Amino acid sequence: MMLIPAIDLKDGKCVRLRQGEMEQVTRYSDDPVAMAEHWQSLGARYLHVVDLDGAVTGIPKHLSHIEAITKRLTIPMQVGGGIRNTSTIRAYLSCGVDRVVIGTAALQDAEFLAAAAKEFPSKVLIGIDVKQGLVAVHGWKTVSSLTPQQVFESVKDLPLG
C-alpha cells in the first residue's frame, strides 16, 4: 500500500477546507515548496496537489507553485483541480507533473475524458468523490445518480493511469 500525502493550494497557501467549503479554510503553510519537501523528507514516494482556486475558476492558478515543486522534488506528483481541457493537461505535464486528476469534467464530458486519455495515455486519472454511495461533483456540492461502479464500468476501456 502507498499512502499519498496531499497539498491543497488556495491563494498560494497550503490549506485544508472544512467539508469542502472554500470559506472554511485552515492554513497549514505559506510555502508550498517547503511543504512538498517536508512530505518527501518523511519518506513520501508520491505527492498529490490540488489547485483549489483552479477548481473554482477552471483555469490553473498555481502553475508556478506546481512547477517549482516539481523542480525541487525527486518523487513524482499528480495534480488535480479544475482540469477541463487538454491544454491544461499539457501545461501540467510539460512542467514536470507525472499525472493529472480529472474530477467533475471527467464525469460531465465523456468526449473530453476520452480525448485526454487517448492523447496522454496513463497520465490521466479520474477523481471520484462519493457521498452516501453516489458520486458527488462540483466540489461535493451536487450528488449525481451514479454509483462509483457505474463510473468504473463506463471508463474501464480507456487508457487511464
PDB file of N, CA and C in Angstrom, residues 72-143:
ATOM      1  N   ARG A  72      11.997  20.828  -7.412  1.00  0.00           N
ATOM      2  CA  ARG A  72      12.703  20.568  -6.157  1.00  0.00           C
ATOM      3  C   ARG A  72      12.576  19.126  -5.669  1.00  0.00           C
ATOM      4  N   LEU A  73      11.532  18.423  -6.112  1.00  0.00           N
ATOM      5  CA  LEU A  73      11.314  17.062  -5.621  1.00  0.00           C
ATOM      6  C   LEU A  73      11.988  16.028  -6.510  1.00  0.00           C
ATOM      7  N   THR A  74      12.285  14.894  -5.911  1.00  0.00           N
ATOM      8  CA  THR A  74      12.748  13.751  -6.690  1.00  0.00           C
ATOM      9  C   THR A  74      11.651  12.702  -6.819  1.00  0.00           C
ATOM     10  N   ILE A  75      10.537  12.911  -6.127  1.00  0.00           N
ATOM     11  CA  ILE A  75       9.402  11.984  -6.232  1.00  0.00           C
ATOM     12  C   ILE A  75       8.392  12.547  -7.235  1.00  0.00           C
ATOM     13  N   PRO A  76       7.614  11.673  -7.869  1.00  0.00           N
ATOM     14  CA  PRO A  76       6.602  12.153  -8.810  1.00  0.00           C
ATOM     15  C   PRO A  76       5.402  12.744  -8.078  1.00  0.00           C
ATOM     16  N   MET A  77       4.633  13.545  -8.823  1.00  0.00           N
ATOM     17  CA  MET A  77       3.418  14.101  -8.240  1.00  0.00           C
ATOM     18  C   MET A  77       2.304  14.153  -9.268  1.00  0.00           C
ATOM     19  N   GLN A  78       1.101  14.126  -8.749  1.00  0.00           N
ATOM     20  CA  GLN A  78      -0.085  14.284  -9.583  1.00  0.00           C
ATOM     21  C   GLN A  78      -0.795  15.548  -9.140  1.00  0.00           C
ATOM     22  N   VAL A  79      -1.540  16.152 -10.083  1.00  0.00           N
ATOM     23  CA  VAL A  79      -2.218  17.419  -9.812  1.00  0.00           C
ATOM     24  C   VAL A  79      -3.670  17.317 -10.240  1.00  0.00           C
ATOM     25  N   GLY A  80      -4.553  17.883  -9.436  1.00  0.00           N
ATOM     26  CA  GLY A  80      -5.963  17.987  -9.771  1.00  0.00           C
ATOM     27  C   GLY A  80      -6.466  19.378  -9.435  1.00  0.00           C
ATOM     28  N   GLY A  81      -7.694  19.627  -9.845  1.00  0.00           N
ATOM     29  CA  GLY A  81      -8.322  20.904  -9.537  1.00  0.00           C
ATOM     30  C   GLY A  81      -8.573  21.744 -10.763  1.00  0.00           C
ATOM     31  N   GLY A  82      -9.764  21.640 -11.315  1.00  0.00           N
ATOM     32  CA  GLY A  82     -10.167  22.499 -12.422  1.00  0.00           C
ATOM     33  C   GLY A  82      -9.603  22.131 -13.777  1.00  0.00           C
ATOM     34  N   ILE A  83      -9.205  20.901 -13.951  1.00  0.00           N
ATOM     35  CA  ILE A  83      -8.655  20.478 -15.243  1.00  0.00           C
ATOM     36  C   ILE A  83      -9.820  20.175 -16.175  1.00  0.00           C
ATOM     37  N   ARG A  84      -9.998  21.057 -17.168  1.00  0.00           N
ATOM     38  CA  ARG A  84     -11.171  20.959 -18.039  1.00  0.00           C
ATOM     39  C   ARG A  84     -10.833  20.950 -19.519  1.00  0.00           C
ATOM     40  N   ASN A  85      -9.536  20.957 -19.849  1.00  0.00           N
ATOM     41  CA  ASN A  85      -9.160  20.912 -21.266  1.00  0.00           C
ATOM     42  C   ASN A  85      -7.764  20.320 -21.412  1.00  0.00           C
ATOM     43  N   THR A  86      -7.461  19.909 -22.644  1.00  0.00           N
ATOM     44  CA  THR A  86      -6.169  19.257 -22.878  1.00  0.00           C
ATOM     45  C   THR A  86      -5.003  20.234 -22.793  1.00  0.00           C
ATOM     46  N   SER A  87      -5.236  21.516 -23.019  1.00  0.00           N
ATOM     47  CA  SER A  87      -4.119  22.465 -22.900  1.00  0.00           C
ATOM     48  C   SER A  87      -3.661  22.578 -21.448  1.00  0.00           C
ATOM     49  N   THR A  88      -4.577  22.482 -20.502  1.00  0.00           N
ATOM     50  CA  THR A  88      -4.196  22.485 -19.088  1.00  0.00           C
ATOM     51  C   THR A  88      -3.407  21.226 -18.755  1.00  0.00           C
ATOM     52  N   ILE A  89      -3.867  20.093 -19.260  1.00  0.00           N
ATOM     53  CA  ILE A  89      -3.133  18.841 -19.033  1.00  0.00           C
ATOM     54  C   ILE A  89      -1.720  18.966 -19.588  1.00  0.00           C
ATOM     55  N   ARG A  90      -1.613  19.458 -20.801  1.00  0.00           N
ATOM     56  CA  ARG A  90      -0.311  19.619 -21.455  1.00  0.00           C
ATOM     57  C   ARG A  90       0.602  20.539 -20.629  1.00  0.00           C
ATOM     58  N   ALA A  91       0.049  21.634 -20.112  1.00  0.00           N
ATOM     59  CA  ALA A  91       0.846  22.571 -19.311  1.00  0.00           C
ATOM     60  C   ALA A  91       1.385  21.888 -18.056  1.00  0.00           C
ATOM     61  N   TYR A  92       0.542  21.134 -17.368  1.00  0.00           N
ATOM     62  CA  TYR A  92       0.999  20.442 -16.162  1.00  0.00           C
ATOM     63  C   TYR A  92       2.062  19.401 -16.483  1.00  0.00           C
ATOM     64  N   LEU A  93       1.816  18.585 -17.495  1.00  0.00           N
ATOM     65  CA  LEU A  93       2.788  17.550 -17.840  1.00  0.00           C
ATOM     66  C   LEU A  93       4.103  18.166 -18.305  1.00  0.00           C
ATOM     67  N   SER A  94       4.023  19.284 -19.012  1.00  0.00           N
ATOM     68  CA  SER A  94       5.234  19.958 -19.503  1.00  0.00           C
ATOM     69  C   SER A  94       6.095  20.519 -18.379  1.00  0.00           C
ATOM     70  N   CYS A  95       5.466  20.862 -17.260  1.00  0.00           N
ATOM     71  CA  CYS A  95       6.258  21.426 -16.156  1.00  0.00           C
ATOM     72  C   CYS A  95       6.750  20.354 -15.190  1.00  0.00           C
ATOM     73  N   GLY A  96       6.534  19.087 -15.522  1.00  0.00           N
ATOM     74  CA  GLY A  96       7.104  18.021 -14.712  1.00  0.00           C
ATOM     75  C   GLY A  96       6.135  17.203 -13.895  1.00  0.00           C
ATOM     76  N   VAL A  97       4.845  17.498 -13.966  1.00  0.00           N
ATOM     77  CA  VAL A  97       3.846  16.706 -13.256  1.00  0.00           C
ATOM     78  C   VAL A  97       3.763  15.327 -13.916  1.00  0.00           C
ATOM     79  N   ASP A  98       3.649  14.284 -13.102  1.00  0.00           N
ATOM     80  CA  ASP A  98       3.598  12.914 -13.613  1.00  0.00           C
ATOM     81  C   ASP A  98       2.223  12.545 -14.154  1.00  0.00           C
ATOM     82  N   ARG A  99       1.168  12.912 -13.412  1.00  0.00           N
ATOM     83  CA  ARG A  99      -0.200  12.580 -13.819  1.00  0.00           C
ATOM     84  C   ARG A  99      -1.138  13.708 -13.409  1.00  0.00           C
ATOM     85  N   VAL A 100      -2.277  13.783 -14.102  1.00  0.00           N
ATOM     86  CA  VAL A 100      -3.316  14.744 -13.731  1.00  0.00           C
ATOM     87  C   VAL A 100      -4.561  13.986 -13.292  1.00  0.00           C
ATOM     88  N   VAL A 101      -5.311  14.602 -12.395  1.00  0.00           N
ATOM     89  CA  VAL A 101      -6.534  14.010 -11.868  1.00  0.00           C
ATOM     90  C   VAL A 101      -7.700  14.875 -12.314  1.00  0.00           C
ATOM     91  N   ILE A 102      -8.616  14.275 -13.050  1.00  0.00           N
ATOM     92  CA  ILE A 102      -9.795  14.990 -13.539  1.00  0.00           C
ATOM     93  C   ILE A 102     -11.001  14.503 -12.744  1.00  0.00           C
ATOM     94  N   GLY A 103     -11.772  15.436 -12.225  1.00  0.00           N
ATOM     95  CA  GLY A 103     -12.943  15.093 -11.424  1.00  0.00           C
ATOM     96  C   GLY A 103     -14.227  15.330 -12.180  1.00  0.00           C
ATOM     97  N   THR A 104     -14.889  16.424 -11.863  1.00  0.00           N
ATOM     98  CA  THR A 104     -16.197  16.745 -12.434  1.00  0.00           C
ATOM     99  C   THR A 104     -16.201  16.695 -13.952  1.00  0.00           C
ATOM    100  N   ALA A 105     -15.197  17.271 -14.593  1.00  0.00           N
ATOM    101  CA  ALA A 105     -15.163  17.299 -16.064  1.00  0.00           C
ATOM    102  C   ALA A 105     -15.146  15.898 -16.655  1.00  0.00           C
ATOM    103  N   ALA A 106     -14.505  14.959 -15.969  1.00  0.00           N
ATOM    104  CA  ALA A 106     -14.462  13.581 -16.468  1.00  0.00           C
ATOM    105  C   ALA A 106     -15.842  12.951 -16.470  1.00  0.00           C
ATOM    106  N   LEU A 107     -16.647  13.335 -15.509  1.00  0.00           N
ATOM    107  CA  LEU A 107     -17.979  12.754 -15.390  1.00  0.00           C
ATOM    108  C   LEU A 107     -19.008  13.480 -16.236  1.00  0.00           C
ATOM    109  N   GLN A 108     -18.750  14.737 -16.552  1.00  0.00           N
ATOM    110  CA  GLN A 108     -19.728  15.517 -17.301  1.00  0.00           C
ATOM    111  C   GLN A 108     -19.420  15.626 -18.785  1.00  0.00           C
ATOM    112  N   ASP A 109     -18.205  15.281 -19.180  1.00  0.00           N
ATOM    113  CA  ASP A 109     -17.816  15.417 -20.581  1.00  0.00           C
ATOM    114  C   ASP A 109     -17.027  14.183 -21.012  1.00  0.00           C
ATOM    115  N   ALA A 110     -17.754  13.143 -21.391  1.00  0.00           N
ATOM    116  CA  ALA A 110     -17.135  11.870 -21.769  1.00  0.00           C
ATOM    117  C   ALA A 110     -16.196  12.028 -22.961  1.00  0.00           C
ATOM    118  N   GLU A 111     -16.537  12.919 -23.890  1.00  0.00           N
ATOM    119  CA  GLU A 111     -15.674  13.131 -25.057  1.00  0.00           C
ATOM    120  C   GLU A 111     -14.333  13.736 -24.643  1.00  0.00           C
ATOM    121  N   PHE A 112     -14.369  14.699 -23.735  1.00  0.00           N
ATOM    122  CA  PHE A 112     -13.123  15.287 -23.233  1.00  0.00           C
ATOM    123  C   PHE A 112     -12.270  14.225 -22.555  1.00  0.00           C
ATOM    124  N   LEU A 113     -12.881  13.423 -21.695  1.00  0.00           N
ATOM    125  CA  LEU A 113     -12.130  12.392 -20.986  1.00  0.00           C
ATOM    126  C   LEU A 113     -11.496  11.410 -21.964  1.00  0.00           C
ATOM    127  N   ALA A 114     -12.263  10.957 -22.944  1.00  0.00           N
ATOM    128  CA  ALA A 114     -11.732  10.005 -23.927  1.00  0.00           C
ATOM    129  C   ALA A 114     -10.582  10.618 -24.721  1.00  0.00           C
ATOM    130  N   ALA A 115     -10.738  11.876 -25.133  1.00  0.00           N
ATOM    131  CA  ALA A 115      -9.681  12.550 -25.896  1.00  0.00           C
ATOM    132  C   ALA A 115      -8.426  12.728 -25.043  1.00  0.00           C
ATOM    133  N   ALA A 116      -8.608  13.108 -23.783  1.00  0.00           N
ATOM    134  CA  ALA A 116      -7.465  13.304 -22.888  1.00  0.00           C
ATOM    135  C   ALA A 116      -6.739  11.987 -22.647  1.00  0.00           C
ATOM    136  N   ALA A 117      -7.489  10.931 -22.395  1.00  0.00           N
ATOM    137  CA  ALA A 117      -6.872   9.624 -22.154  1.00  0.00           C
ATOM    138  C   ALA A 117      -6.129   9.130 -23.388  1.00  0.00           C
ATOM    139  N   LYS A 118      -6.681   9.397 -24.558  1.00  0.00           N
ATOM    140  CA  LYS A 118      -6.032   8.970 -25.802  1.00  0.00           C
ATOM    141  C   LYS A 118      -4.758   9.779 -26.062  1.00  0.00           C
ATOM    142  N   GLU A 119      -4.821  11.091 -25.847  1.00  0.00           N
ATOM    143  CA  GLU A 119      -3.657  11.942 -26.103  1.00  0.00           C
ATOM    144  C   GLU A 119      -2.552  11.756 -25.063  1.00  0.00           C
ATOM    145  N   PHE A 120      -2.953  11.450 -23.829  1.00  0.00           N
ATOM    146  CA  PHE A 120      -1.993  11.313 -22.729  1.00  0.00           C
ATOM    147  C   PHE A 120      -2.200   9.969 -22.019  1.00  0.00           C
ATOM    148  N   PRO A 121      -1.936   8.857 -22.707  1.00  0.00           N
ATOM    149  CA  PRO A 121      -2.213   7.547 -22.102  1.00  0.00           C
ATOM    150  C   PRO A 121      -1.444   7.341 -20.793  1.00  0.00           C
ATOM    151  N   SER A 122      -2.140   6.812 -19.820  1.00  0.00           N
ATOM    152  CA  SER A 122      -1.609   6.515 -18.485  1.00  0.00           C
ATOM    153  C   SER A 122      -1.211   7.752 -17.688  1.00  0.00           C
ATOM    154  N   LYS A 123      -1.524   8.927 -18.177  1.00  0.00           N
ATOM    155  CA  LYS A 123      -1.198  10.167 -17.465  1.00  0.00           C
ATOM    156  C   LYS A 123      -2.440  10.847 -16.893  1.00  0.00           C
ATOM    157  N   VAL A 124      -3.615  10.301 -17.183  1.00  0.00           N
ATOM    158  CA  VAL A 124      -4.879  10.890 -16.740  1.00  0.00           C
ATOM    159  C   VAL A 124      -5.551   9.926 -15.769  1.00  0.00           C
ATOM    160  N   LEU A 125      -5.936  10.443 -14.623  1.00  0.00           N
ATOM    161  CA  LEU A 125      -6.694   9.692 -13.624  1.00  0.00           C
ATOM    162  C   LEU A 125      -8.053  10.349 -13.461  1.00  0.00           C
ATOM    163  N   ILE A 126      -8.992   9.594 -12.925  1.00  0.00           N
ATOM    164  CA  ILE A 126     -10.294  10.166 -12.579  1.00  0.00           C
ATOM    165  C   ILE A 126     -10.386  10.231 -11.060  1.00  0.00           C
ATOM    166  N   GLY A 127     -10.764  11.398 -10.556  1.00  0.00           N
ATOM    167  CA  GLY A 127     -11.024  11.555  -9.135  1.00  0.00           C
ATOM    168  C   GLY A 127     -12.518  11.439  -8.903  1.00  0.00           C
ATOM    169  N   ILE A 128     -12.909  10.501  -8.058  1.00  0.00           N
ATOM    170  CA  ILE A 128     -14.333  10.278  -7.791  1.00  0.00           C
ATOM    171  C   ILE A 128     -14.590  10.534  -6.310  1.00  0.00           C
ATOM    172  N   ASP A 129     -15.435  11.508  -6.034  1.00  0.00           N
ATOM    173  CA  ASP A 129     -15.876  11.769  -4.669  1.00  0.00           C
ATOM    174  C   ASP A 129     -17.206  11.058  -4.473  1.00  0.00           C
ATOM    175  N   VAL A 130     -17.360  10.388  -3.340  1.00  0.00           N
ATOM    176  CA  VAL A 130     -18.573   9.611  -3.088  1.00  0.00           C
ATOM    177  C   VAL A 130     -19.231  10.103  -1.807  1.00  0.00           C
ATOM    178  N   LYS A 131     -20.519  10.362  -1.915  1.00  0.00           N
ATOM    179  CA  LYS A 131     -21.308  10.803  -0.761  1.00  0.00           C
ATOM    180  C   LYS A 131     -22.544   9.923  -0.683  1.00  0.00           C
ATOM    181  N   GLN A 132     -22.691   9.225   0.406  1.00  0.00           N
ATOM    182  CA  GLN A 132     -23.826   8.330   0.628  1.00  0.00           C
ATOM    183  C   GLN A 132     -23.998   7.343  -0.525  1.00  0.00           C
ATOM    184  N   GLY A 133     -22.866   6.814  -1.010  1.00  0.00           N
ATOM    185  CA  GLY A 133     -22.891   5.779  -2.034  1.00  0.00           C
ATOM    186  C   GLY A 133     -23.027   6.264  -3.461  1.00  0.00           C
ATOM    187  N   LEU A 134     -23.169   7.581  -3.656  1.00  0.00           N
ATOM    188  CA  LEU A 134     -23.313   8.135  -5.003  1.00  0.00           C
ATOM    189  C   LEU A 134     -22.181   9.118  -5.294  1.00  0.00           C
ATOM    190  N   VAL A 135     -21.872   9.265  -6.575  1.00  0.00           N
ATOM    191  CA  VAL A 135     -20.784  10.144  -6.991  1.00  0.00           C
ATOM    192  C   VAL A 135     -21.206  11.601  -6.833  1.00  0.00           C
ATOM    193  N   ALA A 136     -20.356  12.374  -6.168  1.00  0.00           N
ATOM    194  CA  ALA A 136     -20.600  13.806  -5.977  1.00  0.00           C
ATOM    195  C   ALA A 136     -19.690  14.591  -6.917  1.00  0.00           C
ATOM    196  N   VAL A 137     -20.188  15.709  -7.412  1.00  0.00           N
ATOM    197  CA  VAL A 137     -19.429  16.557  -8.336  1.00  0.00           C
ATOM    198  C   VAL A 137     -19.466  18.004  -7.837  1.00  0.00           C
ATOM    199  N   HIS A 138     -18.738  18.857  -8.542  1.00  0.00           N
ATOM    200  CA  HIS A 138     -18.671  20.283  -8.204  1.00  0.00           C
ATOM    201  C   HIS A 138     -18.251  20.492  -6.754  1.00  0.00           C
ATOM    202  N   GLY A 139     -17.145  19.829  -6.370  1.00  0.00           N
ATOM    203  CA  GLY A 139     -16.623  20.011  -5.017  1.00  0.00           C
ATOM    204  C   GLY A 139     -17.582  19.550  -3.945  1.00  0.00           C
ATOM    205  N   TRP A 140     -18.190  18.403  -4.161  1.00  0.00           N
ATOM    206  CA  TRP A 140     -19.116  17.779  -3.212  1.00  0.00           C
ATOM    207  C   TRP A 140     -20.470  18.482  -3.142  1.00  0.00           C
ATOM    208  N   LYS A 141     -20.698  19.507  -3.944  1.00  0.00           N
ATOM    209  CA  LYS A 141     -21.926  20.294  -3.821  1.00  0.00           C
ATOM    210  C   LYS A 141     -23.137  19.622  -4.461  1.00  0.00           C
ATOM    211  N   THR A 142     -22.911  18.804  -5.496  1.00  0.00           N
ATOM    212  CA  THR A 142     -24.011  18.143  -6.196  1.00  0.00           C
ATOM    213  C   THR A 142     -23.791  16.641  -6.163  1.00  0.00           C
ATOM    214  N   VAL A 143     -24.802  15.910  -5.736  1.00  0.00           N
ATOM    215  CA  VAL A 143     -24.720  14.453  -5.734  1.00  0.00           C
ATOM    216  C   VAL A 143     -25.448  13.944  -6.968  1.00  0.00           C
TER     217      VAL A 143
END
